Each structure stands twice: as C-alpha cells, then as structure tokens.
Amino acid sequence: MSEAFNADRLTRLCDFLRQSPTPWHATQAMAERLEKAGFQRLEETANWQLTSGQRYYVTRNDSSIIAFQLPNGALKSLRMLGAHTDSPGLRLKPNATQYSAGWLQLGVQVYGGVLLTPWFDRDLGLAGRVHVRHSDGRMESVLLNVERPIAMVPSLAIHMDRDVNAGRAINPQTQMAPVLLQSDSADLSGLLATWLEEQHGMRGVDVVDFELGFYDVQPPSLVGIKQELIASARLDNLLSCFIGLEALLESDGSQGALLVANDHEEVGSASACGAQGPFLSDVLKRINGQVGGASEESLIQLIQSSLMISCDNAHALHPNFRDKHDERHGPAINGGPVIKVNASQRYATNSVTGALFRDVCREADVPVQSFVTRADMGCGSTIGPITATEVGVPTLDVGVPQWAMHSIRETAGTRDVEYLTRALKVFLNRPALH
C-alpha cells in the first residue's frame, strides 16, 4: 500500500474537531468549507433552481447538512455518503441552576450512550445554541462556545469509596452535575448574559431558550512515538463527517454525488433532521424534480441506481481486551477502513454492496477489513439501516476503527483517515456503480 500519512489533512481534521463542540458548530464549519469551495447555499423554504454541473448545500435545524454536486450531463445516479454530526455527552436541563455545599452547579441530562467515568476531573467548556429576544421583540438564534475550562465534575476521593476500583454504578442525576463557581447566588441566566455580550456584543436581551452541553476543552492531539494515533473528543462521528467532506471536495465532479450528515443518530435518529426523518428524501425529490425525470417513476429509478456508503466508526481490536472481539474480526487501527456486517441488519451491508466497496478499496490501493460482533454480544447500529429503510437506497456500512467509543476522548489511527478518504474519492468518481 502507498504512503497514507497526510500531515495537511490531519491539521485540517484537528481544526475541524476544535471548531465543532456541538452538531450546530459542526454543521456551520462544514457549511463554511463548502461555500469556500463554491457550493451554493439553498433554503428549504425557497424555490430551488438547480443547474447541471453546479454544487449546492442545504441545512436543517442548523445541525444537519446535505451537500451535493450535479453532473454536466443527465443525472442517472448518485454516489451518496452518510454520517452524523452528534456525539454522546452531557446536555443542560432547562432549569439547570442548582446549588450544593456553597457551589453553583448546573444540572445535566445524558445525551446518547455516554461512557460516564471519563467525564470526571476534566476541564469542561460549554457550547450550543441560544435563542434570544431583543428589546424590539425580534427573535434571534446564535451559537455559543465558551471554550475555556469553566466547569469540572470532581471525583470522590478513594478514601471515601474504597471499593470504587472494583466498579460501581454512576448516578447521573446525583453525581454528574459539574461545579462552576463558589457561590450561592449566581445563576445560569447571569452567566449567559455575560457570555452573550462577550461573544456577540448583545446587551439587554432575554434568553428565551437554549440547547447547551458540556465538552472537554483539551484539544485534539497526535499520539504515539510515530504519531500513529489521533486522540480527540467526538471522533464518533465527526471523523466520518470530515472524511466525507474531504472526499467530496476532492472528487473530480464528473458524477452525481451527495453527502448527508444527520443529527440525532446517538438517540435513535427519530427527528425531522435525523436519518429516520424526511430530510434526505425531501432533497432527493427536489433534485429529481429539477434535473431528473420529474416523476415518481424516475425518482425510484434514480434511488435504485444509486448507492449509499454510511460512514460510522468501528470498534478496533483493543490490546488489553482482545477477548471482546471475534478472533477473526478484530479490525486493527491503521489497518484500513472496516466493512461492518450484521446478519440481523443492525448494519446495512450485504454481499453486493460489500463486494463493491472491496473493489473500490482495491482500485484506491488501500487495505480493507471486516467487523462482526461476537455472537454472544449485542451490536450497535448506524444511520445505514435507517437510511436504507426510509429511502430504499442500496447501502453499506463502513468506518474507521477506533478505541473508546462514546468516551469523552476517543482514539483512532492517523493513517486510516487517509485510507478511507482515498477510498471514498474513488467511489465518488466511479462512472458506474453496479
């Protein structure tokens, strides 16, 4: 295999991860890159005027995004890439202000399947979106990112819990509220007012609502003697968003191509902007109506002539827990992209789509691996089966192998970033899919 370490791409990845503490920030960062590359923004509430050979993007809820390029000739098929913008974490409750032992704390609720233990003793920032009302009655939504360490969830000393290393349950209601300030009078409203003025110059506005969450402010880093690893928060699944975007921007534009990054995958995808919602279907209908056959028959033909690669990270073989993998299906970090297979359709891959991806990897000169859970263990899922069910497009699930999935800090291989990007570029440029 040819050299796979790409320093410039890894720099862009680290920048993207730093800019994207929430799905709204990730979507904004992706939109900015698309616009710089010449993609035109579309509004869902406006009439679309699409032109062959042009590139477009559209967002929903400011947390999901679809970007697509149209070929110069007739649109016969689309090469689709799918990912998700959200990651497990701790989100604020609506009435978050609380006090204990002379400290201001903020009550949290768990978003997704969080690995809770690594959240203790971390430097935490706060980010999300806030909706305000100005003095003239005008409503506005703004992004907020307090990217300095303002909070922490302190551990209990081992002297007060001698059996802690034997394992104990963590109660997120009573044991996970971060501490922010030694005070019994400060509150979240006052803090938000300060931060809104600092970041947006807003004074005298009323905070009407918000969606905010804590995150680890430790920046991404390359780890290992030879920098074999990248460690960061939210690699699941911002890594796939980044790789899909890189592949789309570097494709030759000769084929119809589409990238969708949905929100709410970590909580089941059942929302208007999630994979179970109509976002992708709505866009496909409008594309077909503008540059396709403009009929229900032609839409079905377009979908069935297309292919979706759902990209979501895979569980890499852990050197300290090798028994957690099937002995013949333990993907190695830096061993190339992983085809994810599950007989119960928790992943959407079948032999047809799997064979096509293996051929793509052969053409791209990258290694390829397979992952199947142990037969005596449960299996997670992705947007792949949901998209296949809702849209009907032939789909397969692939991903970069990683450790510590759903931890506050996850780990993947630096060479795998280049491997999967290279494979997806070949896929997007392929003249024929079937």
CSV table of C-alpha atoms in Angstrom, one decimal:
chain,number,residue,atom,x,y,z
A,1,MET,CA,0.0,0.0,0.0
A,2,SER,CA,1.2,3.5,-0.8
A,3,GLU,CA,2.1,6.0,2.0
A,4,ALA,CA,-1.0,7.1,3.9
A,5,PHE,CA,0.2,9.7,6.4
A,6,ASN,CA,-1.1,13.1,5.2
A,7,ALA,CA,0.0,15.9,7.6
A,8,ASP,CA,-2.0,18.6,6.0
A,9,ARG,CA,-5.2,16.6,6.2
A,10,LEU,CA,-4.6,15.8,9.8
A,11,THR,CA,-4.1,19.5,10.5
A,12,ARG,CA,-7.5,20.3,8.9
A,13,LEU,CA,-9.1,17.5,10.9
A,14,CYS,CA,-7.8,18.8,14.2
A,15,ASP,CA,-9.0,22.3,13.3
A,16,PHE,CA,-12.5,20.9,12.4
A,17,LEU,CA,-12.7,19.0,15.7
A,18,ARG,CA,-11.8,22.1,17.7
A,19,GLN,CA,-14.4,24.2,15.8
A,20,SER,CA,-17.1,21.6,16.4
A,21,PRO,CA,-18.1,21.1,20.0
A,22,THR,CA,-21.7,20.6,19.1
A,23,PRO,CA,-23.7,19.5,16.0
A,24,TRP,CA,-24.6,23.1,15.3
A,25,HIS,CA,-21.0,24.2,15.3
A,26,ALA,CA,-20.0,21.1,13.1
A,27,THR,CA,-22.7,22.0,10.6
A,28,GLN,CA,-21.6,25.6,10.5
A,29,ALA,CA,-17.9,24.6,10.0
A,30,MET,CA,-18.9,22.2,7.1
A,31,ALA,CA,-21.0,24.9,5.5
A,32,GLU,CA,-18.2,27.4,5.6
A,33,ARG,CA,-15.8,25.0,3.9
A,34,LEU,CA,-18.5,24.2,1.2
A,35,GLU,CA,-19.1,27.8,0.5
A,36,LYS,CA,-15.3,28.5,0.1
A,37,ALA,CA,-15.3,25.6,-2.4
A,38,GLY,CA,-18.1,27.2,-4.5
A,39,PHE,CA,-21.1,25.3,-3.2
A,40,GLN,CA,-24.3,27.5,-3.2
A,41,ARG,CA,-26.5,27.6,-0.2
A,42,LEU,CA,-30.1,26.6,-0.6
A,43,GLU,CA,-33.0,27.4,1.7
A,44,GLU,CA,-35.7,24.7,2.3
A,45,THR,CA,-38.4,27.4,2.4
A,46,ALA,CA,-37.4,28.9,-1.0
A,47,ASN,CA,-38.0,27.7,-4.6
A,48,TRP,CA,-34.9,25.8,-5.9
A,49,GLN,CA,-33.4,26.5,-9.3
A,50,LEU,CA,-30.9,23.7,-9.8
A,51,THR,CA,-28.5,23.6,-12.7
A,52,SER,CA,-26.5,20.7,-14.1
A,53,GLY,CA,-22.8,20.9,-13.3
A,54,GLN,CA,-23.3,23.0,-10.2
A,55,ARG,CA,-22.8,22.3,-6.5
A,56,TYR,CA,-25.2,23.0,-3.6
A,57,TYR,CA,-25.8,22.5,0.1
A,58,VAL,CA,-28.8,22.8,2.5
A,59,THR,CA,-29.1,22.6,6.3
A,60,ARG,CA,-32.0,21.6,8.5
A,61,ASN,CA,-32.3,22.6,12.2
A,62,ASP,CA,-28.8,24.1,11.7
A,63,SER,CA,-27.5,20.7,12.9
A,64,SER,CA,-27.9,18.5,9.8
A,65,ILE,CA,-26.5,19.2,6.3
A,66,ILE,CA,-26.7,17.8,2.8
A,67,ALA,CA,-24.2,18.8,0.1
A,68,PHE,CA,-24.5,17.6,-3.5
A,69,GLN,CA,-22.9,18.1,-6.9
A,70,LEU,CA,-24.7,17.6,-10.2
A,71,PRO,CA,-23.0,16.2,-13.3
A,72,ASN,CA,-22.9,18.2,-16.5
A,73,GLY,CA,-25.0,15.5,-18.3
A,74,ALA,CA,-28.1,13.7,-17.3
A,75,LEU,CA,-28.4,12.7,-13.7
A,76,LYS,CA,-28.7,8.9,-13.7
A,77,SER,CA,-27.4,8.0,-10.2
A,78,LEU,CA,-25.9,9.5,-7.1
A,79,ARG,CA,-22.9,8.3,-5.1
A,80,MET,CA,-24.0,9.1,-1.5
A,81,LEU,CA,-22.0,9.3,1.7
A,82,GLY,CA,-23.7,9.4,5.1
A,83,ALA,CA,-22.5,10.3,8.6
A,84,HIS,CA,-23.9,12.0,11.7
A,85,THR,CA,-23.0,15.3,13.5
A,86,ASP,CA,-23.9,14.4,17.1
A,87,SER,CA,-21.9,12.7,19.8
A,88,PRO,CA,-22.9,11.4,23.3
A,89,GLY,CA,-22.5,13.9,26.1
A,90,LEU,CA,-24.0,15.9,28.9
A,91,ARG,CA,-26.7,18.4,28.0
A,92,LEU,CA,-28.1,21.1,30.3
A,93,LYS,CA,-31.6,20.8,31.7
A,94,PRO,CA,-33.9,23.7,31.0
A,95,ASN,CA,-33.9,24.9,34.7
A,96,ALA,CA,-30.2,24.0,35.2
A,97,THR,CA,-29.2,26.2,38.1
A,98,GLN,CA,-28.7,24.4,41.4
A,99,TYR,CA,-26.5,24.8,44.5
A,100,SER,CA,-24.8,22.4,46.8
A,101,ALA,CA,-22.2,22.9,49.6
A,102,GLY,CA,-21.8,26.6,48.6
A,103,TRP,CA,-21.2,25.8,44.9
A,104,LEU,CA,-23.1,26.8,41.8
A,105,GLN,CA,-23.7,23.7,39.7
A,106,LEU,CA,-25.7,23.1,36.5
A,107,GLY,CA,-28.0,20.1,36.2
A,108,VAL,CA,-27.4,17.8,33.3
A,109,GLN,CA,-29.2,15.1,31.3
A,110,VAL,CA,-27.4,12.4,29.4
A,111,TYR,CA,-27.5,12.6,25.6
A,112,GLY,CA,-26.9,9.2,24.0
A,113,GLY,CA,-24.9,6.2,25.3
A,114,VAL,CA,-22.3,8.1,27.3
A,115,LEU,CA,-19.3,6.4,28.8
A,116,LEU,CA,-19.6,8.4,32.1
A,117,THR,CA,-16.4,7.6,34.0
A,118,PRO,CA,-14.0,9.5,31.8
A,119,TRP,CA,-16.1,12.7,32.3
A,120,PHE,CA,-14.7,13.1,35.9
A,121,ASP,CA,-11.9,15.5,36.5
A,122,ARG,CA,-11.9,17.0,33.0
A,123,ASP,CA,-11.6,20.7,32.1
A,124,LEU,CA,-15.1,21.4,30.7
A,125,GLY,CA,-16.3,24.1,28.4
A,126,LEU,CA,-19.9,24.8,27.4
A,127,ALA,CA,-21.4,25.2,23.9
A,128,GLY,CA,-24.6,25.1,21.9
A,129,ARG,CA,-27.2,27.4,20.6
A,130,VAL,CA,-29.2,30.1,22.4
A,131,HIS,CA,-32.4,31.8,21.3
A,132,VAL,CA,-32.8,35.4,22.5
A,133,ARG,CA,-35.4,38.2,22.2
A,134,HIS,CA,-34.2,41.7,21.6
A,135,SER,CA,-35.8,44.8,23.1
A,136,ASP,CA,-37.8,45.4,19.9
A,137,GLY,CA,-39.3,41.9,20.1
A,138,ARG,CA,-37.1,40.4,17.4
A,139,MET,CA,-36.0,36.8,18.0
A,140,GLU,CA,-32.5,35.6,17.1
A,141,SER,CA,-30.7,32.3,17.3
A,142,VAL,CA,-26.9,32.4,18.0
A,143,LEU,CA,-24.2,29.9,18.6
A,144,LEU,CA,-22.3,30.0,21.9
A,145,ASN,CA,-19.0,28.4,22.6
A,146,VAL,CA,-17.3,29.0,26.0
A,147,GLU,CA,-14.1,27.3,25.1
A,148,ARG,CA,-12.2,27.8,28.3
A,149,PRO,CA,-12.4,25.5,31.3
A,150,ILE,CA,-15.3,26.8,33.3
A,151,ALA,CA,-16.5,23.6,35.0
A,152,MET,CA,-15.5,20.2,36.3
A,153,VAL,CA,-17.1,17.1,37.7
A,154,PRO,CA,-14.8,16.2,40.6
A,155,SER,CA,-14.2,12.6,41.6
A,156,LEU,CA,-14.8,11.4,45.1
A,157,ALA,CA,-11.5,10.5,46.8
A,158,ILE,CA,-10.8,6.8,47.1
A,159,HIS,CA,-10.5,7.2,50.8
A,160,MET,CA,-14.3,7.7,50.9
A,161,ASP,CA,-15.1,5.0,48.4
A,162,ARG,CA,-12.6,2.2,48.9
A,163,ASP,CA,-14.3,-0.2,46.5
A,164,VAL,CA,-14.5,2.2,43.6
A,165,ASN,CA,-11.9,0.4,41.6
A,166,ALA,CA,-14.0,-2.8,41.9
A,167,GLY,CA,-16.6,-1.0,39.8
A,168,ARG,CA,-19.7,0.9,40.9
A,169,ALA,CA,-22.7,2.4,39.2
A,170,ILE,CA,-22.7,6.2,38.4
A,171,ASN,CA,-25.9,8.1,39.0
A,172,PRO,CA,-26.1,11.0,36.5
A,173,GLN,CA,-28.8,12.7,38.5
A,174,THR,CA,-26.9,13.0,41.7
A,175,GLN,CA,-23.2,12.5,40.9
A,176,MET,CA,-22.6,14.2,37.5
A,177,ALA,CA,-23.6,17.9,38.0
A,178,PRO,CA,-20.4,20.0,37.2
A,179,VAL,CA,-19.3,22.7,39.6
A,180,LEU,CA,-18.7,26.2,38.1
A,181,LEU,CA,-18.5,28.8,40.8
A,182,GLN,CA,-18.2,29.1,44.5
A,183,SER,CA,-21.4,31.0,45.1
A,184,ASP,CA,-24.9,30.5,46.4
A,185,SER,CA,-26.4,33.4,44.4
A,186,ALA,CA,-25.1,33.3,40.8
A,187,ASP,CA,-27.2,31.6,38.2
A,188,LEU,CA,-27.2,30.4,34.6
A,189,SER,CA,-29.1,33.5,33.4
A,190,GLY,CA,-26.4,35.8,34.6
A,191,LEU,CA,-23.6,33.7,33.1
A,192,LEU,CA,-25.4,33.5,29.7
A,193,ALA,CA,-25.8,37.3,29.7
A,194,THR,CA,-22.1,37.7,30.3
A,195,TRP,CA,-21.1,35.2,27.5
A,196,LEU,CA,-23.6,36.6,25.0
A,197,GLU,CA,-22.1,40.1,25.5
A,198,GLU,CA,-18.5,38.7,25.2
A,199,GLN,CA,-19.2,36.7,22.1
A,200,HIS,CA,-21.9,38.6,20.3
A,201,GLY,CA,-21.9,42.1,21.8
A,202,MET,CA,-25.5,41.5,23.0
A,203,ARG,CA,-26.9,43.6,25.9
A,204,GLY,CA,-30.3,43.7,27.3
A,205,VAL,CA,-31.6,40.6,25.5
A,206,ASP,CA,-33.9,38.0,27.1
A,207,VAL,CA,-32.8,34.4,26.8
A,208,VAL,CA,-35.9,32.5,25.6
A,209,ASP,CA,-34.5,29.0,25.2
A,210,PHE,CA,-31.2,27.1,24.7
A,211,GLU,CA,-29.6,23.8,23.8
A,212,LEU,CA,-26.3,23.7,25.6
A,213,GLY,CA,-23.9,20.9,26.5
A,214,PHE,CA,-20.5,20.5,28.3
A,215,TYR,CA,-17.4,19.3,26.4
A,216,ASP,CA,-13.8,18.6,27.1
A,217,VAL,CA,-11.7,21.6,26.1
A,218,GLN,CA,-8.5,19.5,25.7
A,219,PRO,CA,-7.6,19.9,22.0
A,220,PRO,CA,-7.1,17.0,19.6
A,221,SER,CA,-3.6,15.6,19.5
A,222,LEU,CA,-1.4,13.2,17.6
A,223,VAL,CA,-0.2,10.4,19.9
A,224,GLY,CA,2.4,7.7,19.8
A,225,ILE,CA,6.1,7.6,19.0
A,226,LYS,CA,5.4,7.8,15.3
A,227,GLN,CA,2.1,9.7,15.7
A,228,GLU,CA,0.1,6.6,14.8
A,229,LEU,CA,-2.9,7.8,16.7
A,230,ILE,CA,-5.2,10.8,16.9
A,231,ALA,CA,-7.0,11.4,20.2
A,232,SER,CA,-9.9,13.8,20.5
A,233,ALA,CA,-13.5,14.2,21.7
A,234,ARG,CA,-16.3,13.4,19.2
A,235,LEU,CA,-14.3,11.3,16.7
A,236,ASP,CA,-17.6,9.3,16.7
A,237,ASN,CA,-18.8,10.6,14.3
A,238,LEU,CA,-17.1,13.9,13.3
A,239,LEU,CA,-14.3,11.9,11.9
A,240,SER,CA,-16.6,10.5,9.3
A,241,CYS,CA,-18.2,13.9,8.6
A,242,PHE,CA,-14.7,15.3,7.9
A,243,ILE,CA,-13.6,12.4,5.8
A,244,GLY,CA,-16.8,12.5,3.7
A,245,LEU,CA,-16.4,16.2,3.2
A,246,GLU,CA,-12.8,15.9,2.2
A,247,ALA,CA,-13.6,13.2,-0.3
A,248,LEU,CA,-16.5,15.3,-1.8
A,249,LEU,CA,-14.3,18.4,-2.1
A,250,GLU,CA,-11.5,16.5,-3.7
A,251,SER,CA,-13.7,14.5,-6.1
A,252,ASP,CA,-13.4,15.3,-9.8
A,253,GLY,CA,-17.1,16.4,-10.1
A,254,SER,CA,-17.8,14.1,-13.0
A,255,GLN,CA,-20.5,12.2,-11.2
A,256,GLY,CA,-23.6,13.0,-9.2
A,257,ALA,CA,-22.5,12.9,-5.6
A,258,LEU,CA,-24.2,13.7,-2.2
A,259,LEU,CA,-23.0,13.9,1.4
A,260,VAL,CA,-25.6,13.8,4.2
A,261,ALA,CA,-24.6,14.4,7.9
A,262,ASN,CA,-27.6,13.9,10.1
A,263,ASP,CA,-28.2,14.9,13.7
A,264,HIS,CA,-29.7,12.7,16.5
A,265,GLU,CA,-28.1,9.4,15.5
A,266,GLU,CA,-26.9,8.8,19.0
A,267,VAL,CA,-30.5,8.9,20.3
A,268,GLY,CA,-32.2,6.9,17.6
A,269,SER,CA,-32.4,9.2,14.6
A,270,ALA,CA,-36.2,9.8,15.1
A,271,SER,CA,-36.4,13.5,14.3
A,272,ALA,CA,-37.1,15.9,11.4
A,273,CYS,CA,-33.3,16.3,10.9
A,274,GLY,CA,-32.4,12.7,11.8
A,275,ALA,CA,-31.9,9.8,9.4
A,276,GLN,CA,-35.3,8.5,10.2
A,277,GLY,CA,-36.8,11.8,9.2
A,278,PRO,CA,-37.6,13.1,5.7
A,279,PHE,CA,-34.6,15.4,5.2
A,280,LEU,CA,-32.7,13.2,2.6
A,281,SER,CA,-35.9,12.1,0.9
A,282,ASP,CA,-37.1,15.7,0.6
A,283,VAL,CA,-33.8,16.7,-1.0
A,284,LEU,CA,-33.8,13.7,-3.4
A,285,LYS,CA,-37.4,14.6,-4.5
A,286,ARG,CA,-36.4,18.2,-5.3
A,287,ILE,CA,-33.2,17.1,-7.1
A,288,ASN,CA,-35.2,14.7,-9.2
A,289,GLY,CA,-37.9,17.3,-9.9
A,290,GLN,CA,-35.3,19.8,-11.1
A,291,VAL,CA,-32.7,17.8,-13.0
A,292,GLY,CA,-34.1,14.2,-13.0
A,293,GLY,CA,-37.1,12.8,-14.7
A,294,ALA,CA,-39.5,14.8,-12.5
A,295,SER,CA,-41.8,11.8,-11.9
A,296,GLU,CA,-42.3,9.3,-9.1
A,297,GLU,CA,-41.1,6.6,-11.6
A,298,SER,CA,-37.9,8.4,-12.3
A,299,LEU,CA,-37.3,9.1,-8.6
A,300,ILE,CA,-37.4,5.3,-7.9
A,301,GLN,CA,-35.1,4.7,-10.8
A,302,LEU,CA,-32.7,7.3,-9.5
A,303,ILE,CA,-32.7,5.9,-6.0
A,304,GLN,CA,-32.2,2.3,-7.1
A,305,SER,CA,-29.4,3.3,-9.5
A,306,SER,CA,-27.6,5.0,-6.6
A,307,LEU,CA,-25.6,3.7,-3.6
A,308,MET,CA,-25.1,5.0,-0.1
A,309,ILE,CA,-22.0,4.4,2.0
A,310,SER,CA,-22.8,5.0,5.6
A,311,CYS,CA,-19.7,6.0,7.5
A,312,ASP,CA,-19.6,5.5,11.2
A,313,ASN,CA,-16.6,4.4,13.2
A,314,ALA,CA,-16.0,0.7,14.0
A,315,HIS,CA,-14.6,-1.0,17.2
A,316,ALA,CA,-10.9,-1.5,16.8
A,317,LEU,CA,-9.2,-4.5,18.5
A,318,HIS,CA,-8.2,-3.4,21.9
A,319,PRO,CA,-4.8,-4.7,23.0
A,320,ASN,CA,-6.0,-5.1,26.7
A,321,PHE,CA,-9.4,-6.6,25.8
A,322,ARG,CA,-8.8,-8.9,22.9
A,323,ASP,CA,-11.5,-11.3,24.1
A,324,LYS,CA,-14.2,-8.7,23.4
A,325,HIS,CA,-13.8,-9.4,19.6
A,326,ASP,CA,-14.4,-12.4,17.4
A,327,GLU,CA,-10.9,-13.7,16.9
A,328,ARG,CA,-11.2,-13.4,13.1
A,329,HIS,CA,-13.0,-10.0,13.0
A,330,GLY,CA,-10.9,-7.7,15.2
A,331,PRO,CA,-10.1,-4.6,13.0
A,332,ALA,CA,-6.6,-3.2,13.5
A,333,ILE,CA,-6.1,0.5,13.9
A,334,ASN,CA,-4.3,1.8,10.8
A,335,GLY,CA,-5.3,-1.4,9.0
A,336,GLY,CA,-7.7,0.4,6.6
A,337,PRO,CA,-11.5,1.0,6.5
A,338,VAL,CA,-13.8,-1.6,8.0
A,339,ILE,CA,-16.8,-3.1,6.4
A,340,LYS,CA,-19.4,-3.6,9.1
A,341,VAL,CA,-21.6,-6.7,8.8
A,342,ASN,CA,-24.5,-7.9,10.9
A,343,ALA,CA,-26.9,-10.7,10.0
A,344,SER,CA,-29.8,-9.1,11.9
A,345,GLN,CA,-29.4,-5.9,9.8
A,346,ARG,CA,-28.0,-3.7,12.5
A,347,TYR,CA,-25.7,-2.7,9.7
A,348,ALA,CA,-27.0,-2.4,6.1
A,349,THR,CA,-24.1,-4.2,4.3
A,350,ASN,CA,-24.9,-7.1,2.1
A,351,SER,CA,-22.7,-9.2,-0.2
A,352,VAL,CA,-23.5,-6.9,-3.2
A,353,THR,CA,-22.6,-3.6,-1.5
A,354,GLY,CA,-19.7,-5.2,0.4
A,355,ALA,CA,-18.2,-6.6,-2.8
A,356,LEU,CA,-18.4,-3.2,-4.5
A,357,PHE,CA,-16.6,-1.5,-1.6
A,358,ARG,CA,-13.9,-4.1,-1.6
A,359,ASP,CA,-13.4,-3.4,-5.3
A,360,VAL,CA,-13.3,0.4,-4.6
A,361,CYS,CA,-10.5,-0.2,-2.0
A,362,ARG,CA,-8.6,-2.3,-4.5
A,363,GLU,CA,-8.8,0.5,-7.0
A,364,ALA,CA,-7.8,3.0,-4.3
A,365,ASP,CA,-4.8,0.9,-3.2
A,366,VAL,CA,-6.0,0.8,0.4
A,367,PRO,CA,-6.4,-2.2,2.8
A,368,VAL,CA,-9.9,-3.2,3.9
A,369,GLN,CA,-11.1,-5.1,7.0
A,370,SER,CA,-14.3,-6.7,8.2
A,371,PHE,CA,-16.1,-6.3,11.6
A,372,VAL,CA,-18.7,-8.6,13.1
A,373,THR,CA,-19.6,-8.6,16.8
A,374,ARG,CA,-19.1,-11.8,18.8
A,375,ALA,CA,-22.2,-14.0,18.5
A,376,ASP,CA,-22.7,-13.7,22.3
A,377,MET,CA,-22.7,-9.9,22.3
A,378,GLY,CA,-25.1,-7.2,21.3
A,379,CYS,CA,-24.5,-4.9,18.3
A,380,GLY,CA,-24.9,-1.2,17.9
A,381,SER,CA,-26.3,0.4,14.7
A,382,THR,CA,-25.8,3.4,12.4
A,383,ILE,CA,-27.8,5.6,10.0
A,384,GLY,CA,-27.2,2.9,7.4
A,385,PRO,CA,-30.1,0.6,8.1
A,386,ILE,CA,-32.4,3.6,8.8
A,387,THR,CA,-31.5,5.3,5.6
A,388,ALA,CA,-31.9,2.1,3.6
A,389,THR,CA,-35.3,1.6,5.2
A,390,GLU,CA,-36.6,5.1,4.8
A,391,VAL,CA,-35.2,5.9,1.4
A,392,GLY,CA,-34.8,2.5,-0.2
A,393,VAL,CA,-31.2,3.2,-1.5
A,394,PRO,CA,-28.8,0.2,-1.6
A,395,THR,CA,-26.5,0.8,1.4
A,396,LEU,CA,-23.4,-0.5,3.1
A,397,ASP,CA,-21.8,0.4,6.5
A,398,VAL,CA,-18.1,1.2,6.8
A,399,GLY,CA,-16.0,3.1,9.2
A,400,VAL,CA,-12.6,3.9,10.6
A,401,PRO,CA,-11.5,1.6,13.5
A,402,GLN,CA,-11.3,3.4,16.9
A,403,TRP,CA,-10.9,2.8,20.6
A,404,ALA,CA,-13.0,4.1,23.5
A,405,MET,CA,-16.2,4.8,21.5
A,406,HIS,CA,-18.5,7.1,23.4
A,407,SER,CA,-15.8,8.2,25.8
A,408,ILE,CA,-15.2,11.9,26.3
A,409,ARG,CA,-11.9,11.3,24.5
A,410,GLU,CA,-11.6,8.7,21.7
A,411,THR,CA,-8.7,7.3,19.7
A,412,ALA,CA,-8.3,6.4,16.0
A,413,GLY,CA,-5.4,5.8,13.6
A,414,THR,CA,-3.9,8.7,11.6
A,415,ARG,CA,-3.3,6.5,8.5
A,416,ASP,CA,-6.9,5.3,8.5
A,417,VAL,CA,-8.0,8.9,7.9
A,418,GLU,CA,-6.2,8.9,4.6
A,419,TYR,CA,-7.2,5.4,3.7
A,420,LEU,CA,-10.9,6.0,3.9
A,421,THR,CA,-10.7,9.4,2.3
A,422,ARG,CA,-8.9,7.8,-0.7
A,423,ALA,CA,-11.4,5.0,-1.0
A,424,LEU,CA,-14.4,7.4,-0.9
A,425,LYS,CA,-12.8,9.6,-3.6
A,426,VAL,CA,-12.6,6.6,-5.9
A,427,PHE,CA,-16.2,5.8,-5.1
A,428,LEU,CA,-17.4,9.3,-5.9
A,429,ASN,CA,-15.5,9.4,-9.2
A,430,ARG,CA,-16.6,6.0,-10.4
A,431,PRO,CA,-18.5,6.1,-13.7
A,432,ALA,CA,-20.6,3.0,-12.9
A,433,LEU,CA,-21.9,1.7,-9.6
A,434,HIS,CA,-23.5,-1.6,-10.5
